[in-house]
């Protein structure tokens, strides 16, 4: 019989976990021929709630779900993992400074990065969803001794999907007509959704929109602040769309991007496009056989340059803070 793919999910009893686990167990990530073992990590006080989620997974009688691990020990959760979704993180509380937030997350992603390197398969595909996602990935990599830094990525796919949906609505097309969308930089309000290189029916989306002021003053902020708009409307942060984006990210990483298109992924910079080497920043990426490459050779115009630089600067300052805190 086929060995199951071992998928670890941290923060498994949270709201994204509740949207993600059932889709993983039903085979939506890798298809109907791949059995799934779920390795779920929670903090000790949430193990009771996690038991309830496991009961519901049982009650689905998913044909592909061969095994469930429930644990508060990261090394157990990441044992032999092929794929890891880092969802659990420390949320920003009212009045919390950014340094406090980064320090609290350092306490999570430092040890979890070390456990990942120790316990997971060396060619693991790991995605950090928990915020601040880019810098949490950087912290995890800082303690993932011996692990190839290319194995850990950060999620900007929700922003990418939001950018496609907003553009499709404006142009009266479907998302299927849109290719080569890019989110550059940080998963934060400084992110830059790039319509210059994005194509609609083979032509630049920037030209197809034909309204620079709308792009600068409406489109970009709408995409960048969509998370806050969801919280305002729903009274809770995006969960189903975040889980969906996490599946999109890992599926495309493992299965490959189609010819003539790319996706947005937070990956370790090699200095491409002036983004300082070592930062975990979102780039246009193509993927193949579980590997990613940053798309090379794009011309960066005067509209894009300061926006890419501003987000890279924010990432560099987050990195400086975690360095000062001794987290990397
Ligand atoms: P949630 O609060 O409902 O669930 C988080 C879960 O993580 C909780 O059950 C908590 O007990 C658990 N957790 C906390 N520390 C942990 C640790 N050290 N080990 C294991 N589990 C731990 O939050 P939700 O809505 O599921 O969101 C999770 C994260 O995803 C948040 O940081 C959120 O900001 C982020 N997010 C990121 C997005 C992106 O586009 N990158 C989009 C949406 C959310």
Short mmCIF file of N, CA, C and O in Angstrom, two decimals, residues 25 120 122-123 191 218 295 302 310:
data_model
loop_
_atom_site.label_atom_id
_atom_site.label_comp_id
_atom_site.label_asym_id
_atom_site.label_seq_id
_atom_site.Cartn_x
_atom_site.Cartn_y
_atom_site.Cartn_z
N UNK A 25 -7.61 16.26 4.93
CA UNK A 25 -8.00 14.85 5.14
C UNK A 25 -8.84 14.31 3.99
O UNK A 25 -8.86 13.11 3.73
N UNK A 120 11.70 16.67 10.98
CA UNK A 120 11.00 16.54 9.70
C UNK A 120 11.91 15.91 8.65
O UNK A 120 13.13 15.82 8.84
N UNK A 122 14.22 15.91 5.43
CA UNK A 122 15.11 16.99 4.99
C UNK A 122 14.55 17.78 3.81
O UNK A 122 14.88 18.95 3.63
N UNK A 123 13.69 17.16 3.01
CA UNK A 123 13.11 17.87 1.86
C UNK A 123 11.68 18.32 2.16
O UNK A 123 10.85 18.48 1.25
N UNK A 191 2.80 45.57 1.51
CA UNK A 191 2.88 44.66 0.35
C UNK A 191 2.55 45.40 -0.94
O UNK A 191 1.75 46.34 -0.95
N UNK A 218 -6.73 53.18 -4.82
CA UNK A 218 -7.85 52.29 -4.46
C UNK A 218 -7.43 50.82 -4.47
O UNK A 218 -7.57 50.12 -3.47
N UNK A 295 11.38 34.27 -10.27
CA UNK A 295 11.36 34.65 -11.68
C UNK A 295 12.38 35.77 -11.89
O UNK A 295 12.40 36.75 -11.14
N UNK A 302 9.32 52.89 -12.58
CA UNK A 302 9.30 53.90 -11.52
C UNK A 302 8.09 53.80 -10.61
O UNK A 302 8.08 54.33 -9.50
N UNK A 310 10.02 49.89 -0.31
CA UNK A 310 9.42 50.22 1.00
C UNK A 310 9.08 48.95 1.77
O UNK A 310 9.30 48.86 2.99
#
